[in-house]
Amino acid sequence: MVNTLAILAPGLLGGSVAQAARARGAAQRIVIWARRPEVRLALAEQPWCDAVADTPEAAVADADLVVLAPPVTRIAELVERIAPHLAASATLTDVGSVKAEICRHGTTTLAASATGATFIGSHPMAGGALTGWQNGDPELFAGRTCFVTPHDAPDEARLTALVRFWRDLGSEVVTVAPDQHDEIVAHISHLPQVVATSLGNVLGSKPANWSHLAGNGLRDTTRIAASDATMWIDILQQNRDEILRALSACEDELHHFKAALANRDWTDLRARLERGKTWRDSLS
Amino acid sequence: MVNTLAILAPGLLGGSVAQAARARGAAQRIVIWARRPEVRLALAEQPWCDAVADTPEAAVADADLVVLAPPVTRIAELVERIAPHLAASATLTDVGSVKAEICRHGTTTLAASATGATFIGSHPMAGGALTGWQNGDPELFAGRTCFVTPHDAPDEARLTALVRFWRDLGSEVVTVAPDQHDEIVAHISHLPQVVATSLGNVLGSKPANWSHLAGNGLRDTTRIAASDATMWIDILQQNRDEILRALSACEDELHHFKAALANRDWTDLRARLERGKTWRDSLS
């Protein structure tokens, strides 16, 4: 169990971390900082918030575990601001969905501040259509994958404690290097998003009534095209190189499918349909 | 109401037509022919089957409406076989998911046989993971789109009667020319299938444990990759040209997305994400 858990700039994920930690007894004391004063006032009234801090520096002073929960583009500045104020025993983590840059910067910054605190990134694969800490859910992480991404080789006990924390919240934890994390999510999360968005743009250029004739196939295949654009711009910026590589692989695949269809190569097309089916069947 | 409805070679769709017609009182008498004798024996025991015929010719003799329900590749031969045996008042339709070739062939064949019968294609956009008449469902068509695709200008009363039949079964009927039908379904149904299959092939070429880390986004986006390969080979063969055109549009879209990402053109990327979201939001 964590003694003091500090959560900075909670949105849906940060609020859910607080609620899950309280519901599952994963932290003794929960301290939260939010940028806007009116949010701090509202947070102070939540049963899963023991104390509200007026500054990030004050929030982290006694914390064993600090969870940074702002949008990915704001993580670096927050790390730099709190780094000199961390306890020697503190582990600093985040919940951003891209990891290489954040983990490199976090590790370097904490090493330079020489407090003894350690940075280890996290990425809980959870979320939904709703945003904001008000929509937090103590069961958000239950049964979901959470990546823990140590850069270099951090202290083994701290890594174990962070893994235990996410497990206590109900996650299935996978430990991988930050670079490999970014390659994996480029394929399993970011590529599907780009494909769904592009399919949506093709259909959106056709008469509107066409789409309304569609069955569930089109609806399922494009559901995530409805995701928030601002969040995805952040992800595209942070994981550009890996997404470009995954997109190239997808373009190759589509190109080969189209060439086989143009050449009436039914044997090749059947093999592609069957490989796709075998893979998808294995997912259920 | 149809007096005598004949259904030839029922699978999931044909069996569901019989059950829906009985449940909703859309036909007075239902006659069915199936190729295999043991299937005919089983059909004879169903409450939604009034008579089983030993041959397709016998099944259609007194029918006002004949529904051909075999795989698309078998429709043409069945049309040729029964054409001389249709009643003058008969309307012949099918439930195939591609229409231009079938409707051209059906119209020409019936005109040549000079019985007075009329061919008008149908495509009920219904189905699911299950196949076979045993899985038929009287509510399969409820609230679903059914295309009715007249080639040339058929007798207005017969077209109206066919539209009414599908409405009686619960469908929302859309009447379009066969060529336009094929262009529409290439985009709203066939393109998503090729994209889901190709995404499945990209993921299938990566370590198997990657996919198991994925959230619901990947699962939804690729759900239809699990569809039956044989059915899709038939569709790819029948609608090759339109699918090639839709695939080119999708390739262009992906290419532009990738170029914008390579060039860090965040304004363009945001516009694409937002257009995709606007389109998808309009679908719900």
PDB file of C-alpha atoms in Angstrom, chain B residues 70-276:
ATOM      1  CA  PRO B  70     -28.393 -19.534 -52.811  1.00  0.00           C
ATOM      2  CA  PRO B  71     -24.836 -18.116 -52.729  1.00  0.00           C
ATOM      3  CA  VAL B  72     -24.513 -15.337 -55.355  1.00  0.00           C
ATOM      4  CA  THR B  73     -22.460 -17.517 -57.681  1.00  0.00           C
ATOM      5  CA  ARG B  74     -25.346 -20.006 -57.990  1.00  0.00           C
ATOM      6  CA  ILE B  75     -28.102 -17.527 -58.771  1.00  0.00           C
ATOM      7  CA  ALA B  76     -27.635 -17.349 -62.558  1.00  0.00           C
ATOM      8  CA  GLU B  77     -27.938 -21.094 -63.165  1.00  0.00           C
ATOM      9  CA  LEU B  78     -31.047 -21.271 -60.988  1.00  0.00           C
ATOM     10  CA  VAL B  79     -32.666 -18.379 -62.877  1.00  0.00           C
ATOM     11  CA  GLU B  80     -32.053 -20.169 -66.191  1.00  0.00           C
ATOM     12  CA  ARG B  81     -33.444 -23.424 -64.850  1.00  0.00           C
ATOM     13  CA  ILE B  82     -36.729 -22.030 -63.522  1.00  0.00           C
ATOM     14  CA  ALA B  83     -37.340 -19.249 -66.076  1.00  0.00           C
ATOM     15  CA  PRO B  84     -39.572 -21.319 -68.426  1.00  0.00           C
ATOM     16  CA  HIS B  85     -41.647 -22.594 -65.491  1.00  0.00           C
ATOM     17  CA  LEU B  86     -42.644 -19.290 -63.897  1.00  0.00           C
ATOM     18  CA  ALA B  87     -46.252 -18.138 -63.836  1.00  0.00           C
ATOM     19  CA  ALA B  88     -47.091 -15.075 -65.938  1.00  0.00           C
ATOM     20  CA  SER B  89     -47.873 -13.136 -62.758  1.00  0.00           C
ATOM     21  CA  ALA B  90     -44.657 -14.133 -60.990  1.00  0.00           C
ATOM     22  CA  THR B  91     -42.023 -11.737 -59.661  1.00  0.00           C
ATOM     23  CA  LEU B  92     -38.590 -13.307 -59.295  1.00  0.00           C
ATOM     24  CA  THR B  93     -36.124 -11.788 -56.826  1.00  0.00           C
ATOM     25  CA  ASP B  94     -32.934 -12.784 -55.012  1.00  0.00           C
ATOM     26  CA  VAL B  95     -31.112 -11.798 -51.817  1.00  0.00           C
ATOM     27  CA  GLY B  96     -27.569 -11.454 -53.206  1.00  0.00           C
ATOM     28  CA  SER B  97     -25.334  -8.690 -51.916  1.00  0.00           C
ATOM     29  CA  VAL B  98     -24.134  -7.563 -55.377  1.00  0.00           C
ATOM     30  CA  LYS B  99     -26.709  -6.611 -57.983  1.00  0.00           C
ATOM     31  CA  ALA B 100     -25.586  -5.338 -61.414  1.00  0.00           C
ATOM     32  CA  GLU B 101     -24.639  -8.680 -63.022  1.00  0.00           C
ATOM     33  CA  ILE B 102     -27.468 -10.621 -61.404  1.00  0.00           C
ATOM     34  CA  CYS B 103     -30.134  -8.094 -62.403  1.00  0.00           C
ATOM     35  CA  ARG B 104     -28.877  -7.782 -65.980  1.00  0.00           C
ATOM     36  CA  HIS B 105     -28.799 -11.568 -66.379  1.00  0.00           C
ATOM     37  CA  GLY B 106     -32.135 -12.115 -64.616  1.00  0.00           C
ATOM     38  CA  THR B 107     -33.963  -9.479 -66.664  1.00  0.00           C
ATOM     39  CA  THR B 108     -32.540 -10.770 -69.969  1.00  0.00           C
ATOM     40  CA  THR B 109     -33.237 -14.410 -69.138  1.00  0.00           C
ATOM     41  CA  LEU B 110     -36.848 -13.786 -68.141  1.00  0.00           C
ATOM     42  CA  ALA B 111     -37.456 -11.602 -71.186  1.00  0.00           C
ATOM     43  CA  ALA B 112     -36.150 -14.405 -73.428  1.00  0.00           C
ATOM     44  CA  SER B 113     -38.340 -17.051 -71.781  1.00  0.00           C
ATOM     45  CA  ALA B 114     -41.392 -14.856 -72.504  1.00  0.00           C
ATOM     46  CA  THR B 115     -43.558 -16.244 -69.707  1.00  0.00           C
ATOM     47  CA  GLY B 116     -44.524 -12.743 -68.581  1.00  0.00           C
ATOM     48  CA  ALA B 117     -42.633 -13.104 -65.278  1.00  0.00           C
ATOM     49  CA  THR B 118     -40.480 -10.198 -64.050  1.00  0.00           C
ATOM     50  CA  PHE B 119     -37.047 -10.110 -62.405  1.00  0.00           C
ATOM     51  CA  ILE B 120     -36.370  -7.430 -59.774  1.00  0.00           C
ATOM     52  CA  GLY B 121     -33.313  -7.821 -57.511  1.00  0.00           C
ATOM     53  CA  SER B 122     -33.307  -7.398 -53.730  1.00  0.00           C
ATOM     54  CA  HIS B 123     -30.544  -7.060 -51.158  1.00  0.00           C
ATOM     55  CA  PRO B 124     -31.626  -7.189 -47.532  1.00  0.00           C
ATOM     56  CA  MET B 125     -28.702  -5.791 -45.491  1.00  0.00           C
ATOM     57  CA  ALA B 126     -29.050  -8.333 -42.714  1.00  0.00           C
ATOM     58  CA  GLY B 127     -27.087 -11.278 -41.460  1.00  0.00           C
ATOM     59  CA  GLY B 128     -24.644 -12.048 -38.750  1.00  0.00           C
ATOM     60  CA  ALA B 129     -21.955 -14.415 -37.638  1.00  0.00           C
ATOM     61  CA  LEU B 130     -24.280 -17.429 -37.962  1.00  0.00           C
ATOM     62  CA  THR B 131     -25.247 -19.069 -41.256  1.00  0.00           C
ATOM     63  CA  GLY B 132     -27.758 -21.738 -42.319  1.00  0.00           C
ATOM     64  CA  TRP B 133     -31.561 -21.760 -42.377  1.00  0.00           C
ATOM     65  CA  GLN B 134     -31.538 -23.369 -38.914  1.00  0.00           C
ATOM     66  CA  ASN B 135     -30.375 -19.999 -37.554  1.00  0.00           C
ATOM     67  CA  GLY B 136     -33.144 -18.099 -39.346  1.00  0.00           C
ATOM     68  CA  ASP B 137     -34.793 -15.331 -37.354  1.00  0.00           C
ATOM     69  CA  PRO B 138     -38.243 -13.835 -38.039  1.00  0.00           C
ATOM     70  CA  GLU B 139     -36.908 -10.464 -36.809  1.00  0.00           C
ATOM     71  CA  LEU B 140     -33.746 -10.507 -38.946  1.00  0.00           C
ATOM     72  CA  PHE B 141     -35.034  -7.784 -41.279  1.00  0.00           C
ATOM     73  CA  ALA B 142     -36.686  -5.560 -38.674  1.00  0.00           C
ATOM     74  CA  GLY B 143     -35.388  -2.000 -38.980  1.00  0.00           C
ATOM     75  CA  ARG B 144     -32.707  -3.033 -41.485  1.00  0.00           C
ATOM     76  CA  THR B 145     -32.142  -1.543 -44.922  1.00  0.00           C
ATOM     77  CA  CYS B 146     -33.353  -3.642 -47.874  1.00  0.00           C
ATOM     78  CA  PHE B 147     -32.326  -2.500 -51.346  1.00  0.00           C
ATOM     79  CA  VAL B 148     -34.757  -3.203 -54.186  1.00  0.00           C
ATOM     80  CA  THR B 149     -32.942  -2.770 -57.497  1.00  0.00           C
ATOM     81  CA  PRO B 150     -35.096  -2.621 -60.645  1.00  0.00           C
ATOM     82  CA  HIS B 151     -33.161  -2.966 -63.919  1.00  0.00           C
ATOM     83  CA  ASP B 152     -34.736  -1.028 -66.836  1.00  0.00           C
ATOM     84  CA  ALA B 153     -38.265  -0.033 -65.826  1.00  0.00           C
ATOM     85  CA  PRO B 154     -40.240  -3.025 -64.584  1.00  0.00           C
ATOM     86  CA  ASP B 155     -44.024  -3.107 -64.225  1.00  0.00           C
ATOM     87  CA  GLU B 156     -44.854  -0.489 -61.579  1.00  0.00           C
ATOM     88  CA  ALA B 157     -47.396  -2.690 -59.756  1.00  0.00           C
ATOM     89  CA  ARG B 158     -44.924  -5.558 -59.395  1.00  0.00           C
ATOM     90  CA  LEU B 159     -42.207  -3.230 -58.113  1.00  0.00           C
ATOM     91  CA  THR B 160     -44.650  -1.789 -55.576  1.00  0.00           C
ATOM     92  CA  ALA B 161     -45.676  -5.288 -54.463  1.00  0.00           C
ATOM     93  CA  LEU B 162     -42.052  -6.343 -53.938  1.00  0.00           C
ATOM     94  CA  VAL B 163     -41.329  -3.188 -51.941  1.00  0.00           C
ATOM     95  CA  ARG B 164     -44.434  -3.867 -49.835  1.00  0.00           C
ATOM     96  CA  PHE B 165     -43.296  -7.464 -49.216  1.00  0.00           C
ATOM     97  CA  TRP B 166     -39.961  -6.352 -47.723  1.00  0.00           C
ATOM     98  CA  ARG B 167     -41.716  -3.638 -45.702  1.00  0.00           C
ATOM     99  CA  ASP B 168     -44.104  -6.285 -44.368  1.00  0.00           C
ATOM    100  CA  LEU B 169     -41.010  -8.189 -43.188  1.00  0.00           C
ATOM    101  CA  GLY B 170     -39.910  -5.081 -41.248  1.00  0.00           C
ATOM    102  CA  SER B 171     -37.280  -3.705 -43.647  1.00  0.00           C
ATOM    103  CA  GLU B 172     -36.687  -0.086 -44.552  1.00  0.00           C
ATOM    104  CA  VAL B 173     -36.725  -0.292 -48.338  1.00  0.00           C
ATOM    105  CA  VAL B 174     -34.484   1.786 -50.608  1.00  0.00           C
ATOM    106  CA  THR B 175     -35.086   1.566 -54.362  1.00  0.00           C
ATOM    107  CA  VAL B 176     -32.010   2.236 -56.525  1.00  0.00           C
ATOM    108  CA  ALA B 177     -30.650   1.043 -59.883  1.00  0.00           C
ATOM    109  CA  PRO B 178     -28.422  -2.081 -59.646  1.00  0.00           C
ATOM    110  CA  ASP B 179     -25.272  -0.185 -60.706  1.00  0.00           C
ATOM    111  CA  GLN B 180     -25.771   2.475 -58.076  1.00  0.00           C
ATOM    112  CA  HIS B 181     -26.472  -0.192 -55.468  1.00  0.00           C
ATOM    113  CA  ASP B 182     -23.116  -1.782 -56.211  1.00  0.00           C
ATOM    114  CA  GLU B 183     -21.301   1.552 -55.932  1.00  0.00           C
ATOM    115  CA  ILE B 184     -22.988   2.282 -52.581  1.00  0.00           C
ATOM    116  CA  VAL B 185     -22.290  -1.120 -50.990  1.00  0.00           C
ATOM    117  CA  ALA B 186     -18.696  -1.027 -52.283  1.00  0.00           C
ATOM    118  CA  HIS B 187     -18.267   1.960 -49.958  1.00  0.00           C
ATOM    119  CA  ILE B 188     -20.498   1.199 -46.974  1.00  0.00           C
ATOM    120  CA  SER B 189     -19.903  -2.555 -46.761  1.00  0.00           C
ATOM    121  CA  HIS B 190     -17.143  -3.935 -49.004  1.00  0.00           C
ATOM    122  CA  LEU B 191     -14.496  -1.263 -48.329  1.00  0.00           C
ATOM    123  CA  PRO B 192     -14.818  -1.610 -44.514  1.00  0.00           C
ATOM    124  CA  GLN B 193     -14.380  -5.377 -44.956  1.00  0.00           C
ATOM    125  CA  VAL B 194     -11.163  -4.995 -46.965  1.00  0.00           C
ATOM    126  CA  VAL B 195      -9.843  -2.420 -44.481  1.00  0.00           C
ATOM    127  CA  ALA B 196     -10.641  -4.637 -41.466  1.00  0.00           C
ATOM    128  CA  THR B 197      -9.049  -7.651 -43.176  1.00  0.00           C
ATOM    129  CA  SER B 198      -5.926  -5.660 -44.065  1.00  0.00           C
ATOM    130  CA  LEU B 199      -5.626  -4.265 -40.543  1.00  0.00           C
ATOM    131  CA  GLY B 200      -5.950  -7.856 -39.297  1.00  0.00           C
ATOM    132  CA  ASN B 201      -3.115  -8.924 -41.591  1.00  0.00           C
ATOM    133  CA  VAL B 202      -0.855  -6.112 -40.330  1.00  0.00           C
ATOM    134  CA  LEU B 203      -1.538  -7.060 -36.706  1.00  0.00           C
ATOM    135  CA  GLY B 204      -1.309 -10.775 -37.505  1.00  0.00           C
ATOM    136  CA  SER B 205       2.280 -10.249 -38.713  1.00  0.00           C
ATOM    137  CA  LYS B 206       3.275  -8.886 -35.276  1.00  0.00           C
ATOM    138  CA  PRO B 207       3.899 -10.838 -32.035  1.00  0.00           C
ATOM    139  CA  ALA B 208       0.605 -12.448 -30.954  1.00  0.00           C
ATOM    140  CA  ASN B 209       0.731 -10.968 -27.453  1.00  0.00           C
ATOM    141  CA  TRP B 210       0.568  -7.409 -28.869  1.00  0.00           C
ATOM    142  CA  SER B 211      -3.018  -7.876 -30.003  1.00  0.00           C
ATOM    143  CA  HIS B 212      -4.071  -9.255 -26.647  1.00  0.00           C
ATOM    144  CA  LEU B 213      -2.980  -6.001 -25.017  1.00  0.00           C
ATOM    145  CA  ALA B 214      -5.395  -4.036 -27.184  1.00  0.00           C
ATOM    146  CA  GLY B 215      -8.512  -2.292 -25.977  1.00  0.00           C
ATOM    147  CA  ASN B 216     -11.964  -2.176 -27.527  1.00  0.00           C
ATOM    148  CA  GLY B 217     -10.869   0.189 -30.324  1.00  0.00           C
ATOM    149  CA  LEU B 218      -8.928  -2.502 -32.170  1.00  0.00           C
ATOM    150  CA  ARG B 219     -11.616  -5.111 -31.469  1.00  0.00           C
ATOM    151  CA  ASP B 220     -14.385  -2.946 -32.934  1.00  0.00           C
ATOM    152  CA  THR B 221     -12.347  -1.754 -35.897  1.00  0.00           C
ATOM    153  CA  THR B 222     -11.535  -5.330 -36.949  1.00  0.00           C
ATOM    154  CA  ARG B 223     -14.669  -7.218 -35.854  1.00  0.00           C
ATOM    155  CA  ILE B 224     -15.802  -7.931 -39.425  1.00  0.00           C
ATOM    156  CA  ALA B 225     -12.387  -9.380 -40.336  1.00  0.00           C
ATOM    157  CA  ALA B 226     -13.850 -12.573 -38.786  1.00  0.00           C
ATOM    158  CA  SER B 227     -16.378 -12.862 -41.649  1.00  0.00           C
ATOM    159  CA  ASP B 228     -16.572 -15.946 -43.846  1.00  0.00           C
ATOM    160  CA  ALA B 229     -13.848 -15.936 -46.543  1.00  0.00           C
ATOM    161  CA  THR B 230     -15.873 -17.860 -49.135  1.00  0.00           C
ATOM    162  CA  MET B 231     -18.758 -15.401 -48.993  1.00  0.00           C
ATOM    163  CA  TRP B 232     -16.319 -12.520 -49.463  1.00  0.00           C
ATOM    164  CA  ILE B 233     -14.530 -14.110 -52.408  1.00  0.00           C
ATOM    165  CA  ASP B 234     -17.943 -14.255 -54.124  1.00  0.00           C
ATOM    166  CA  ILE B 235     -18.578 -10.583 -53.356  1.00  0.00           C
ATOM    167  CA  LEU B 236     -15.080  -9.527 -54.496  1.00  0.00           C
ATOM    168  CA  GLN B 237     -15.621 -11.376 -57.775  1.00  0.00           C
ATOM    169  CA  GLN B 238     -19.045  -9.867 -58.390  1.00  0.00           C
ATOM    170  CA  ASN B 239     -18.247  -6.282 -57.410  1.00  0.00           C
ATOM    171  CA  ARG B 240     -14.583  -6.090 -58.377  1.00  0.00           C
ATOM    172  CA  ASP B 241     -14.654  -2.815 -60.321  1.00  0.00           C
ATOM    173  CA  GLU B 242     -16.560  -0.778 -57.756  1.00  0.00           C
ATOM    174  CA  ILE B 243     -14.448  -2.153 -54.896  1.00  0.00           C
ATOM    175  CA  LEU B 244     -11.248  -1.244 -56.761  1.00  0.00           C
ATOM    176  CA  ARG B 245     -12.522   2.328 -57.108  1.00  0.00           C
ATOM    177  CA  ALA B 246     -13.473   2.562 -53.419  1.00  0.00           C
ATOM    178  CA  LEU B 247     -10.092   1.093 -52.434  1.00  0.00           C
ATOM    179  CA  SER B 248      -8.294   3.746 -54.493  1.00  0.00           C
ATOM    180  CA  ALA B 249     -10.200   6.488 -52.689  1.00  0.00           C
ATOM    181  CA  CYS B 250      -9.213   4.938 -49.342  1.00  0.00           C
ATOM    182  CA  GLU B 251      -5.574   4.614 -50.392  1.00  0.00           C
ATOM    183  CA  ASP B 252      -5.562   8.303 -51.382  1.00  0.00           C
ATOM    184  CA  GLU B 253      -6.998   9.269 -48.024  1.00  0.00           C
ATOM    185  CA  LEU B 254      -4.428   7.226 -46.074  1.00  0.00           C
ATOM    186  CA  HIS B 255      -1.638   8.547 -48.267  1.00  0.00           C
ATOM    187  CA  HIS B 256      -2.628  12.157 -47.573  1.00  0.00           C
ATOM    188  CA  PHE B 257      -2.894  11.468 -43.845  1.00  0.00           C
ATOM    189  CA  LYS B 258       0.568   9.931 -43.856  1.00  0.00           C
ATOM    190  CA  ALA B 259       2.069  12.776 -45.916  1.00  0.00           C
ATOM    191  CA  ALA B 260       0.575  15.344 -43.503  1.00  0.00           C
ATOM    192  CA  LEU B 261       2.030  13.436 -40.541  1.00  0.00           C
ATOM    193  CA  ALA B 262       5.430  13.160 -42.239  1.00  0.00           C
ATOM    194  CA  ASN B 263       5.326  16.931 -42.905  1.00  0.00           C
ATOM    195  CA  ARG B 264       4.091  17.739 -39.388  1.00  0.00           C
ATOM    196  CA  ASP B 265       1.094  19.505 -40.932  1.00  0.00           C
ATOM    197  CA  TRP B 266      -0.975  19.553 -37.719  1.00  0.00           C
ATOM    198  CA  THR B 267      -3.577  21.890 -39.221  1.00  0.00           C
ATOM    199  CA  ASP B 268      -4.323  19.413 -41.999  1.00  0.00           C
ATOM    200  CA  LEU B 269      -4.308  16.461 -39.581  1.00  0.00           C
ATOM    201  CA  ARG B 270      -6.686  18.218 -37.205  1.00  0.00           C
ATOM    202  CA  ALA B 271      -9.040  18.944 -40.115  1.00  0.00           C
ATOM    203  CA  ARG B 272      -9.001  15.241 -41.101  1.00  0.00           C
ATOM    204  CA  LEU B 273      -9.610  14.080 -37.516  1.00  0.00           C
ATOM    205  CA  GLU B 274     -12.465  16.565 -37.148  1.00  0.00           C
ATOM    206  CA  ARG B 275     -14.070  15.686 -40.501  1.00  0.00           C
ATOM    207  CA  GLY B 276     -13.948  11.998 -39.561  1.00  0.00           C
TER     208      GLY B 276
END
